[in-house]
Short mmCIF file of C-alpha atoms (C1' of nucleotides) in Angstrom, two decimals:
data_model
loop_
_atom_site.label_atom_id
_atom_site.label_comp_id
_atom_site.label_asym_id
_atom_site.label_seq_id
_atom_site.Cartn_x
_atom_site.Cartn_y
_atom_site.Cartn_z
CA UNK A 1 0.00 0.00 0.00
CA UNK A 2 1.01 3.58 -0.54
CA UNK A 3 1.05 6.46 1.88
CA UNK A 4 -1.45 9.28 1.73
CA UNK A 5 1.23 11.63 0.42
CA UNK A 6 2.23 9.22 -2.34
CA UNK A 7 -1.38 8.84 -3.41
CA UNK A 8 -1.84 12.59 -3.59
CA UNK A 9 1.25 12.97 -5.72
CA UNK A 10 0.13 10.28 -8.14
CA UNK A 11 -3.30 11.85 -8.44
CA UNK A 12 -1.81 15.28 -9.05
CA UNK A 13 0.59 13.95 -11.68
CA UNK A 14 -2.29 12.16 -13.37
CA UNK A 15 -4.40 15.31 -13.62
CA UNK A 16 -1.49 17.46 -14.74
CA UNK A 17 -0.39 15.07 -17.45
CA UNK A 18 -3.81 14.36 -18.95
CA UNK A 19 -3.01 16.67 -21.85
CA UNK A 20 0.67 16.43 -22.69
CA UNK A 21 1.50 13.27 -20.78
CA UNK A 22 4.03 15.11 -18.64
CA UNK A 23 4.07 17.07 -15.38
CA UNK A 24 6.75 19.46 -14.13
CA UNK A 25 8.12 19.77 -10.62
CA UNK A 26 6.71 23.25 -10.20
CA UNK A 27 3.28 22.31 -11.49
CA UNK A 28 3.09 19.48 -8.99
CA UNK A 29 4.30 21.73 -6.20
CA UNK A 30 1.69 24.34 -6.87
CA UNK A 31 -1.13 21.82 -7.27
CA UNK A 32 -0.24 20.23 -3.92
CA UNK A 33 0.55 23.48 -2.13
CA UNK A 34 4.05 22.36 -1.34
CA UNK A 35 7.60 23.35 -2.34
CA UNK A 36 9.53 22.23 -5.38
CA UNK A 37 12.24 20.71 -3.19
CA UNK A 38 9.69 18.53 -1.43
CA UNK A 39 8.38 17.42 -4.80
CA UNK A 40 11.83 16.42 -6.00
CA UNK A 41 12.27 14.23 -2.92
CA UNK A 42 8.97 12.52 -3.49
CA UNK A 43 9.60 12.04 -7.21
CA UNK A 44 12.73 10.07 -6.38
CA UNK A 45 10.73 7.90 -4.06
CA UNK A 46 7.97 7.27 -6.58
CA UNK A 47 10.55 6.55 -9.27
CA UNK A 48 12.22 4.01 -6.95
CA UNK A 49 8.84 2.33 -6.64
CA UNK A 50 8.49 2.34 -10.43
CA UNK A 51 5.29 4.38 -10.27
CA UNK A 52 6.63 7.25 -12.38
CA UNK A 53 9.23 7.83 -15.10
CA UNK A 54 11.56 10.48 -13.80
CA UNK A 55 14.60 12.04 -15.41
CA UNK A 56 16.00 14.97 -13.37
CA UNK A 57 15.02 18.36 -14.83
CA UNK A 58 12.75 16.70 -17.40
CA UNK A 59 9.44 16.35 -15.56
CA UNK A 60 7.61 13.10 -14.95
CA UNK A 61 5.01 10.78 -16.38
CA UNK A 62 3.14 7.92 -14.77
CA UNK A 63 4.10 4.32 -15.44
CA UNK A 64 1.23 1.91 -16.07
CA UNK A 65 1.22 0.86 -12.42
CA UNK A 66 1.31 4.48 -11.26
CA UNK A 67 -1.57 5.32 -13.55
CA UNK A 68 -3.54 2.38 -12.26
CA UNK A 69 -3.23 3.67 -8.71
CA UNK A 70 -4.10 7.22 -9.77
CA UNK A 71 -7.23 6.09 -11.58
CA UNK A 72 -8.26 3.97 -8.61
CA UNK A 73 -8.05 7.04 -6.37
CA UNK A 74 -10.02 9.12 -8.86
CA UNK A 75 -12.65 6.37 -9.01
CA UNK A 76 -12.95 6.46 -5.25
CA UNK A 77 -13.13 10.24 -5.18
CA UNK A 78 -15.92 10.41 -7.73
CA UNK A 79 -17.94 7.56 -6.29
CA UNK A 80 -17.82 9.10 -2.83
CA UNK A 81 -18.86 12.45 -4.30
CA UNK A 82 -21.80 10.76 -5.95
CA UNK A 83 -22.71 9.07 -2.67
CA UNK A 84 -22.53 12.32 -0.74
CA UNK A 85 -24.80 14.13 -3.17
CA UNK A 86 -27.25 11.37 -4.07
CA UNK A 87 -27.55 9.58 -0.74
CA UNK A 88 -26.64 12.16 1.89
CA UNK A 89 -28.09 15.19 0.10
CA UNK A 90 -25.00 17.33 0.08
CA UNK A 91 -24.82 20.05 -2.55
CA UNK A 92 -22.33 19.71 -5.42
CA UNK A 93 -20.25 22.55 -4.03
CA UNK A 94 -19.83 20.85 -0.63
CA UNK A 95 -18.38 17.49 -1.51
CA UNK A 96 -14.94 18.02 -2.97
CA UNK A 97 -12.99 18.33 0.28
CA UNK A 98 -14.89 15.49 1.92
CA UNK A 99 -14.11 13.23 -1.02
CA UNK A 100 -10.43 14.25 -0.87
CA UNK A 101 -10.37 12.55 2.50
CA UNK A 102 -12.57 9.57 1.63
CA UNK A 103 -10.67 8.69 -1.55
CA UNK A 104 -7.87 7.30 0.62
CA UNK A 105 -10.00 4.58 2.22
CA UNK A 106 -8.04 1.67 0.89
CA UNK A 107 -10.50 -1.18 0.34
CA UNK A 108 -11.28 -1.90 -3.31
CA UNK A 109 -14.02 -4.29 -2.31
CA UNK A 110 -15.71 -1.52 -0.36
CA UNK A 111 -15.65 0.81 -3.32
CA UNK A 112 -16.90 -1.87 -5.71
CA UNK A 113 -19.82 -2.56 -3.37
CA UNK A 114 -20.51 1.15 -3.06
CA UNK A 115 -20.52 1.37 -6.85
CA UNK A 116 -23.06 -1.45 -7.03
CA UNK A 117 -25.17 0.04 -4.22
CA UNK A 118 -25.54 3.24 -6.21
CA UNK A 119 -26.29 1.48 -9.50
CA UNK A 120 -22.94 1.97 -11.23
CA UNK A 121 -23.19 5.71 -11.90
CA UNK A 122 -21.29 6.94 -14.95
CA UNK A 123 -20.65 10.54 -13.85
CA UNK A 124 -20.01 12.33 -10.59
CA UNK A 125 -21.98 15.42 -9.50
CA UNK A 126 -19.63 17.68 -11.48
CA UNK A 127 -20.05 15.67 -14.64
CA UNK A 128 -16.69 13.94 -14.49
CA UNK A 129 -16.71 10.33 -15.67
CA UNK A 130 -16.39 7.62 -13.00
CA UNK A 131 -13.89 4.87 -13.90
CA UNK A 132 -15.32 1.35 -13.60
CA UNK A 133 -13.70 -1.34 -11.44
CA UNK A 134 -11.20 -2.01 -14.24
CA UNK A 135 -10.24 1.62 -14.47
CA UNK A 136 -12.02 2.21 -17.75
CA UNK A 137 -14.10 5.29 -18.49
CA UNK A 138 -15.22 7.37 -21.46
CA UNK A 139 -13.15 10.51 -21.84
CA UNK A 140 -16.12 12.67 -22.69
CA UNK A 141 -16.00 14.96 -25.68
CA UNK A 142 -16.84 18.24 -24.02
CA UNK A 143 -16.08 21.77 -25.10
CA UNK A 144 -15.71 24.86 -22.98
CA UNK A 145 -18.47 27.34 -23.68
CA UNK A 146 -15.71 29.74 -24.71
CA UNK A 147 -14.93 27.52 -27.71
CA UNK A 148 -18.43 27.41 -29.13
CA UNK A 149 -19.83 29.64 -31.88
CA UNK A 150 -22.95 31.79 -31.73
CA UNK A 151 -26.30 30.02 -32.13
CA UNK A 152 -24.91 26.65 -31.14
CA UNK A 153 -26.66 24.89 -28.28
CA UNK A 154 -25.72 22.03 -25.98
CA UNK A 155 -26.10 20.45 -22.56
CA UNK A 156 -23.99 21.61 -19.63
CA UNK A 157 -22.03 18.47 -18.81
CA UNK A 158 -18.97 19.39 -16.82
CA UNK A 159 -16.81 22.01 -15.12
CA UNK A 160 -13.10 22.63 -15.16
CA UNK A 161 -13.03 24.45 -11.83
CA UNK A 162 -14.34 22.48 -8.85
CA UNK A 163 -14.08 25.30 -6.32
CA UNK A 164 -17.21 25.91 -4.29
CA UNK A 165 -17.23 29.59 -5.22
CA UNK A 166 -17.44 28.74 -8.91
CA UNK A 167 -20.10 26.08 -8.35
CA UNK A 168 -22.16 28.40 -6.18
CA UNK A 169 -21.96 31.04 -8.88
CA UNK A 170 -23.27 28.53 -11.43
CA UNK A 171 -26.10 27.61 -9.07
CA UNK A 172 -27.06 31.26 -8.78
CA UNK A 173 -27.11 31.64 -12.54
CA UNK A 174 -28.97 28.33 -12.91
CA UNK A 175 -26.19 26.91 -15.02
CA UNK A 176 -26.03 23.38 -13.64
CA UNK A 177 -25.24 19.95 -15.02
CA UNK A 178 -27.92 18.79 -17.44
CA UNK A 179 -29.23 22.26 -18.37
CA UNK A 180 -29.70 22.91 -22.05
CA UNK A 181 -28.18 26.21 -23.13
CA UNK A 182 -27.71 28.16 -26.34
CA UNK A 183 -24.90 30.60 -27.03
CA UNK A 184 -26.66 33.74 -28.28
CA UNK A 185 -23.81 36.23 -28.42
CA UNK A 186 -20.07 36.53 -27.94
CA UNK A 187 -18.75 39.98 -27.04
CA UNK A 188 -15.64 40.69 -29.12
CA UNK A 189 -14.21 43.18 -26.66
CA UNK A 190 -13.76 40.92 -23.58
CA UNK A 191 -14.76 37.49 -24.96
CA UNK A 192 -17.67 37.32 -22.54
CA UNK A 193 -20.59 35.19 -23.62
CA UNK A 194 -24.37 35.55 -23.55
CA UNK A 195 -26.20 32.27 -23.13
CA UNK A 196 -29.88 31.40 -23.18
CA UNK A 197 -30.94 28.99 -20.41
CA UNK A 198 -34.61 28.15 -20.09
CA UNK A 199 -36.32 31.45 -20.73
CA UNK A 200 -33.53 33.60 -19.32
CA UNK A 201 -30.47 35.20 -20.84
CA UNK A 202 -27.31 35.03 -18.76
CA UNK A 203 -24.15 36.98 -19.35
CA UNK A 204 -20.96 35.19 -18.30
CA UNK A 205 -17.35 36.28 -18.36
CA UNK A 206 -14.66 34.73 -20.51
CA UNK A 207 -13.25 32.99 -17.44
CA UNK A 208 -16.58 31.39 -16.56
CA UNK A 209 -17.10 30.36 -20.17
CA UNK A 210 -13.70 28.74 -20.10
CA UNK A 211 -14.54 26.63 -17.06
CA UNK A 212 -18.02 25.55 -18.14
CA UNK A 213 -18.13 22.49 -20.40
CA UNK A 214 -20.94 21.49 -22.71
CA UNK A 215 -21.83 18.53 -24.91
CA UNK A 216 -22.99 19.71 -28.29
CA UNK B 1 -7.97 18.58 14.58
CA UNK B 2 -6.06 15.59 15.88
CA UNK B 3 -3.75 13.23 14.08
CA UNK B 4 -4.67 9.67 13.28
CA UNK B 5 -2.28 8.41 15.95
CA UNK B 6 -3.76 10.69 18.59
CA UNK B 7 -7.26 9.54 17.74
CA UNK B 8 -6.25 5.91 18.04
CA UNK B 9 -4.67 6.52 21.44
CA UNK B 10 -7.77 8.31 22.72
CA UNK B 11 -10.01 5.51 21.52
CA UNK B 12 -7.79 2.88 23.07
CA UNK B 13 -7.68 4.76 26.38
CA UNK B 14 -11.45 5.09 26.30
CA UNK B 15 -12.00 1.37 25.82
CA UNK B 16 -9.41 0.40 28.40
CA UNK B 17 -10.75 2.73 31.04
CA UNK B 18 -14.46 1.91 30.64
CA UNK B 19 -14.34 -0.22 33.78
CA UNK B 20 -11.93 1.32 36.27
CA UNK B 21 -11.58 4.76 34.68
CA UNK B 22 -7.85 4.24 34.21
CA UNK B 23 -5.51 2.81 31.58
CA UNK B 24 -1.86 1.79 32.02
CA UNK B 25 1.00 2.41 29.64
CA UNK B 26 1.44 -1.29 28.95
CA UNK B 27 -2.26 -1.87 28.35
CA UNK B 28 -2.29 0.90 25.79
CA UNK B 29 0.89 -0.40 24.17
CA UNK B 30 -0.50 -3.87 23.75
CA UNK B 31 -3.88 -2.67 22.49
CA UNK B 32 -2.19 -0.53 19.84
CA UNK B 33 0.56 -3.02 19.00
CA UNK B 34 3.24 -0.56 19.88
CA UNK B 35 5.94 -0.20 22.53
CA UNK B 36 5.58 1.25 26.01
CA UNK B 37 8.17 3.92 25.26
CA UNK B 38 6.17 5.13 22.28
CA UNK B 39 3.10 5.27 24.47
CA UNK B 40 4.86 7.40 27.07
CA UNK B 41 5.83 9.91 24.38
CA UNK B 42 2.29 10.15 23.13
CA UNK B 43 0.83 10.42 26.62
CA UNK B 44 2.92 13.52 27.20
CA UNK B 45 1.62 15.01 24.00
CA UNK B 46 -2.01 14.23 24.82
CA UNK B 47 -1.54 15.60 28.33
CA UNK B 48 -0.11 18.82 26.86
CA UNK B 49 -3.28 19.11 24.81
CA UNK B 50 -5.35 18.54 27.95
CA UNK B 51 -7.00 15.45 26.47
CA UNK B 52 -5.83 13.11 29.24
CA UNK B 53 -4.88 13.28 32.90
CA UNK B 54 -1.39 11.90 33.15
CA UNK B 55 0.82 11.44 36.17
CA UNK B 56 4.03 9.54 35.35
CA UNK B 57 3.91 5.89 36.47
CA UNK B 58 0.25 6.25 37.46
CA UNK B 59 -1.59 5.53 34.23
CA UNK B 60 -4.03 7.87 32.51
CA UNK B 61 -7.66 8.84 32.30
CA UNK B 62 -9.48 10.92 29.70
CA UNK B 63 -10.43 14.51 30.41
CA UNK B 64 -13.94 15.54 29.34
CA UNK B 65 -12.61 16.90 26.05
CA UNK B 66 -10.58 13.75 25.45
CA UNK B 67 -13.62 11.62 26.15
CA UNK B 68 -15.71 13.68 23.78
CA UNK B 69 -13.26 13.01 20.97
CA UNK B 70 -13.06 9.31 21.82
CA UNK B 71 -16.84 8.95 21.78
CA UNK B 72 -17.06 10.80 18.48
CA UNK B 73 -14.64 8.32 16.95
CA UNK B 74 -16.57 5.39 18.37
CA UNK B 75 -19.78 6.88 16.98
CA UNK B 76 -18.17 7.06 13.54
CA UNK B 77 -16.81 3.55 13.78
CA UNK B 78 -20.15 2.05 14.70
CA UNK B 79 -22.17 4.03 12.15
CA UNK B 80 -19.80 3.01 9.37
CA UNK B 81 -20.03 -0.62 10.50
CA UNK B 82 -23.80 -0.36 10.34
CA UNK B 83 -23.59 1.18 6.88
CA UNK B 84 -21.26 -1.51 5.61
CA UNK B 85 -23.51 -4.32 6.82
CA UNK B 86 -26.94 -2.83 6.15
CA UNK B 87 -26.26 -0.97 2.91
CA UNK B 88 -23.29 -2.69 1.32
CA UNK B 89 -24.12 -6.22 2.51
CA UNK B 90 -20.86 -6.98 4.24
CA UNK B 91 -20.94 -9.69 6.90
CA UNK B 92 -20.46 -8.70 10.56
CA UNK B 93 -17.06 -10.37 10.64
CA UNK B 94 -15.76 -8.29 7.69
CA UNK B 95 -16.37 -4.74 8.82
CA UNK B 96 -14.14 -4.05 11.79
CA UNK B 97 -10.92 -3.24 9.94
CA UNK B 98 -12.73 -1.21 7.31
CA UNK B 99 -14.41 0.87 10.00
CA UNK B 100 -11.06 1.37 11.75
CA UNK B 101 -10.05 3.30 8.67
CA UNK B 102 -13.34 5.09 8.07
CA UNK B 103 -13.72 6.30 11.65
CA UNK B 104 -11.01 8.87 10.95
CA UNK B 105 -12.97 10.71 8.27
CA UNK B 106 -13.22 13.99 10.08
CA UNK B 107 -16.50 15.60 9.08
CA UNK B 108 -19.16 15.59 11.81
CA UNK B 109 -21.77 16.81 9.35
CA UNK B 110 -21.08 13.83 7.14
CA UNK B 111 -21.55 11.41 9.99
CA UNK B 112 -24.73 13.13 11.17
CA UNK B 113 -26.16 12.88 7.66
CA UNK B 114 -25.10 9.25 7.45
CA UNK B 115 -26.87 8.65 10.77
CA UNK B 116 -30.05 10.24 9.41
CA UNK B 117 -29.75 8.34 6.10
CA UNK B 118 -29.78 5.06 7.99
CA UNK B 119 -32.62 6.03 10.31
CA UNK B 120 -30.63 6.70 13.48
CA UNK B 121 -29.71 3.11 14.33
CA UNK B 122 -29.19 2.40 18.02
CA UNK B 123 -26.77 -0.53 17.74
CA UNK B 124 -24.01 -1.59 15.40
CA UNK B 125 -23.83 -5.07 13.82
CA UNK B 126 -22.06 -6.43 16.90
CA UNK B 127 -24.70 -5.10 19.26
CA UNK B 128 -22.63 -2.17 20.54
CA UNK B 129 -24.64 0.98 21.20
CA UNK B 130 -24.15 3.87 18.75
CA UNK B 131 -23.67 7.25 20.47
CA UNK B 132 -26.02 9.95 19.17
CA UNK B 133 -24.75 13.26 17.81
CA UNK B 134 -24.40 14.55 21.36
CA UNK B 135 -22.33 11.56 22.39
CA UNK B 136 -25.12 9.99 24.47
CA UNK B 137 -25.90 6.30 24.40
CA UNK B 138 -27.40 3.65 26.67
CA UNK B 139 -24.74 1.53 28.31
CA UNK B 140 -26.64 -1.67 27.84
CA UNK B 141 -27.09 -4.06 30.71
CA UNK B 142 -25.66 -7.20 29.24
CA UNK B 143 -24.19 -10.26 30.91
CA UNK B 144 -21.65 -12.69 29.53
CA UNK B 145 -23.20 -16.13 29.11
CA UNK B 146 -20.56 -17.34 31.56
CA UNK B 147 -22.25 -15.33 34.32
CA UNK B 148 -25.73 -16.73 33.85
CA UNK B 149 -27.25 -19.63 35.83
CA UNK B 150 -28.80 -22.79 34.42
CA UNK B 151 -32.30 -22.51 32.96
CA UNK B 152 -32.08 -18.78 32.44
CA UNK B 153 -32.78 -17.54 28.94
CA UNK B 154 -32.08 -14.33 27.08
CA UNK B 155 -31.35 -12.67 23.76
CA UNK B 156 -27.85 -12.59 22.31
CA UNK B 157 -27.14 -8.87 22.22
CA UNK B 158 -23.42 -8.30 22.06
CA UNK B 159 -19.90 -9.68 21.87
CA UNK B 160 -16.74 -8.81 23.75
CA UNK B 161 -14.39 -10.08 21.06
CA UNK B 162 -14.77 -8.48 17.63
CA UNK B 163 -12.24 -10.67 15.85
CA UNK B 164 -13.49 -12.24 12.67
CA UNK B 165 -12.50 -15.71 13.82
CA UNK B 166 -14.77 -15.40 16.85
CA UNK B 167 -17.63 -13.96 14.81
CA UNK B 168 -17.30 -16.65 12.17
CA UNK B 169 -17.40 -19.29 14.91
CA UNK B 170 -20.63 -17.76 16.23
CA UNK B 171 -22.09 -17.77 12.71
CA UNK B 172 -21.29 -21.45 12.38
CA UNK B 173 -22.97 -22.22 15.69
CA UNK B 174 -25.89 -19.95 14.77
CA UNK B 175 -25.29 -17.80 17.80
CA UNK B 176 -25.89 -14.36 16.30
CA UNK B 177 -27.28 -11.07 17.52
CA UNK B 178 -30.99 -11.33 18.23
CA UNK B 179 -31.11 -15.09 18.80
CA UNK B 180 -32.98 -16.27 21.85
CA UNK B 181 -31.00 -18.80 23.85
CA UNK B 182 -31.40 -20.75 27.07
CA UNK B 183 -28.57 -21.98 29.26
CA UNK B 184 -29.31 -25.65 29.84
CA UNK B 185 -26.16 -26.82 31.56
CA UNK B 186 -22.87 -25.59 32.97
CA UNK B 187 -20.04 -28.11 33.19
CA UNK B 188 -18.31 -27.77 36.58
CA UNK B 189 -15.02 -29.20 35.38
CA UNK B 190 -14.09 -26.65 32.67
CA UNK B 191 -16.89 -24.07 33.02
CA UNK B 192 -18.08 -24.80 29.52
CA UNK B 193 -21.74 -24.11 28.84
CA UNK B 194 -24.52 -25.91 27.02
CA UNK B 195 -27.07 -23.58 25.42
CA UNK B 196 -30.32 -24.22 23.61
CA UNK B 197 -30.78 -22.15 20.45
CA UNK B 198 -33.84 -22.75 18.32
CA UNK B 199 -34.19 -26.52 18.38
CA UNK B 200 -30.48 -27.22 18.70
CA UNK B 201 -28.17 -27.68 21.66
CA UNK B 202 -24.76 -26.06 21.36
CA UNK B 203 -21.79 -26.67 23.61
CA UNK B 204 -19.50 -23.68 24.02
CA UNK B 205 -16.23 -23.25 25.91
CA UNK B 206 -15.77 -21.00 28.90
CA UNK B 207 -13.89 -18.54 26.69
CA UNK B 208 -16.70 -18.30 24.20
CA UNK B 209 -19.26 -17.95 27.01
CA UNK B 210 -17.19 -15.13 28.39
CA UNK B 211 -17.23 -13.21 25.12
CA UNK B 212 -20.89 -13.70 24.30
CA UNK B 213 -23.25 -11.19 25.90
CA UNK B 214 -26.98 -11.63 26.46
CA UNK B 215 -29.87 -9.50 27.64
CA UNK B 216 -31.96 -11.41 30.15
"C1'" DT C 1 11.40 -4.38 54.65
"C1'" DA C 2 15.03 -5.45 51.56
"C1'" DA C 3 15.74 -7.86 47.13
"C1'" DA C 4 13.83 -9.20 42.80
"C1'" DA C 5 10.64 -8.53 39.20
"C1'" DA C 6 7.67 -5.79 36.53
"C1'" DA C 7 6.26 -1.51 34.70
"C1'" DT C 8 7.43 2.87 33.07
"C1'" DT C 9 10.27 6.55 31.55
"C1'" DT C 10 14.43 8.61 29.44
"C1'" DA C 11 18.05 8.86 26.00
"C1'" DG C 12 19.34 8.56 21.57
"C1'" DA C 13 18.38 7.05 16.91
"C1'" DC C 14 15.46 6.25 12.67
"C1'" DT C 15 11.92 7.19 8.79
"C1'" DA C 16 8.58 9.92 6.13
"C1'" DA C 17 7.48 14.20 4.74
"C1'" DT C 18 8.28 18.58 4.87
"C1'" DC C 19 10.97 23.20 4.89
"C1'" DT C 20 14.73 27.11 3.71
"C1'" DA C 21 18.77 28.40 1.46
"C1'" DA C 22 22.26 27.51 -1.78
"C1'" DA C 23 23.89 25.30 -5.99
"C1'" DA C 24 23.22 23.63 -10.54
"C1'" DA C 25 20.91 23.04 -14.91
"C1'" DA C 26 17.82 24.61 -18.51
"C1'" DA C 27 15.40 28.12 -20.90
"C1'" DT C 28 15.16 32.81 -22.47
"C1'" DA C 29 16.77 37.15 -23.98
"C1'" DA C 30 20.10 40.50 -25.35
"C1'" DT D 1 26.43 32.95 -27.95
"C1'" DT D 2 26.91 34.91 -23.71
"C1'" DA D 3 24.26 36.74 -19.78
"C1'" DT D 4 20.15 36.62 -17.18
"C1'" DT D 5 16.19 34.48 -15.48
"C1'" DT D 6 13.62 30.53 -14.32
"C1'" DT D 7 13.33 25.90 -12.94
"C1'" DT D 8 15.00 22.16 -10.53
"C1'" DT D 9 17.94 19.77 -7.42
"C1'" DT D 10 20.97 19.27 -3.37
"C1'" DA D 11 22.24 20.09 1.40
"C1'" DG D 12 20.99 20.38 5.86
"C1'" DA D 13 17.37 21.04 9.35
"C1'" DT D 14 12.66 20.06 11.52
"C1'" DT D 15 8.48 17.49 13.20
"C1'" DA D 16 5.57 13.39 14.27
"C1'" DG D 17 5.71 8.97 15.42
"C1'" DT D 18 8.15 5.16 16.19
"C1'" DC D 19 12.03 2.04 17.91
"C1'" DT D 20 15.89 -0.25 21.14
"C1'" DA D 21 18.49 -0.11 25.14
"C1'" DA D 22 19.39 1.77 29.50
"C1'" DA D 23 17.79 3.94 33.67
"C1'" DT D 24 14.34 4.64 37.04
"C1'" DT D 25 10.20 3.88 39.71
"C1'" DT D 26 6.70 0.90 41.50
"C1'" DT D 27 5.07 -3.49 42.85
"C1'" DT D 28 5.67 -8.00 44.45
"C1'" DT D 29 7.69 -11.46 47.07
"C1'" DA D 30 10.48 -13.74 50.18
#
DNA sequence: TAAAAAATTTAGACTAATCTAAAAAAATAA
DNA sequence: TTATTTTTTTAGATTAGTCTAAATTTTTTA
């Protein structure tokens, strides 16, 4: 078994390397709120355990076994989030920190039974896909609202920012997972976006549009 | 908040001092599978935090704030055990170690919601009372089978040993929580006990009788 | 009640994970 | 392509929790 710190590093490296397959020391440090020197120490340890590929100064990538562990933690995180929202009636902006703690409960059997208990959900409350017990999941084809052209419509299906302040803002604007929206205007000047949701028009900033994902 | 190690010490001290209100260094060491010298170090730390009353060489007792924390951990442990058995269909002999891990999830709101979700159960799968959100619970009036006289009957309502080997043995003998039994004979020679359960007679050793608790 | 045994504490060391400050390597800019 | 800046690593220290071995206190026993 791995320590809590090791698990958090693997998870962070996984998220950071989703795009380019590589994570830098500084990126990891800032995502874990720690110092670059601490990261270097841990990278050596994870490399010794063959969980990452590490060449000094060159950043890191996960090995297959490191990725397996990372995905298992993400599975746990998302299933617990689903449990908290669907069974214990938490709001979607309240569950991230709780799940950060619960994702380290080690038992795989427990999580598989939890999965079954909830009917094998495919997405967590923020729209992120939940890996199955073999670590497989659909990488959904979502676009940020900022990348959509005028008059296109779609279903809000994910967020890039999981902070409660962002989620609460979306709640207030009634821009939540599952809502159908249409992009009615894009303001050239500041790249802010006007979207139609239900019978209302909502004006959102470029930053919000960037962090709101829709399925076309 | 307290560390995992601190929480485990407080819980251990609570359990050890239920009877005489006091726990010794060696008792704590053996219950936590650690060394007496490690215990001494931790006792100083807990005393500094005013969670225990500690006089060197004299053993320790919990202060009110230490007891509050201990009971909160026990509440979590027992609620998670209930959840695992009632919702995820684990057997009563499979849940102890899982709950040891889950009891350290810190959120009180989470555990209160879990309590509500399950309908405020009063006892865990081993018959132990579950403290309510204020830390109150009935200390049930149970007797070990070894302390009962011939021809008395009662309901199996608790166990003193939570090891899976003991619980599996009870399963095999069909001596589980809720069963009505009658003590039909006590063997003078080795203090073993013959009990009637349903239409069967079961012969149990003194040790088993000692660890099986009934309500008369 | 003095000697032996048991229990407990102290002293000093170790590991995991972190930090600051300094050194080294890589990337960028002049 | 050399100088500067940024990134990363190394060196050395710190904290929590643990350990072994030695010292001390308490308890037991003769």
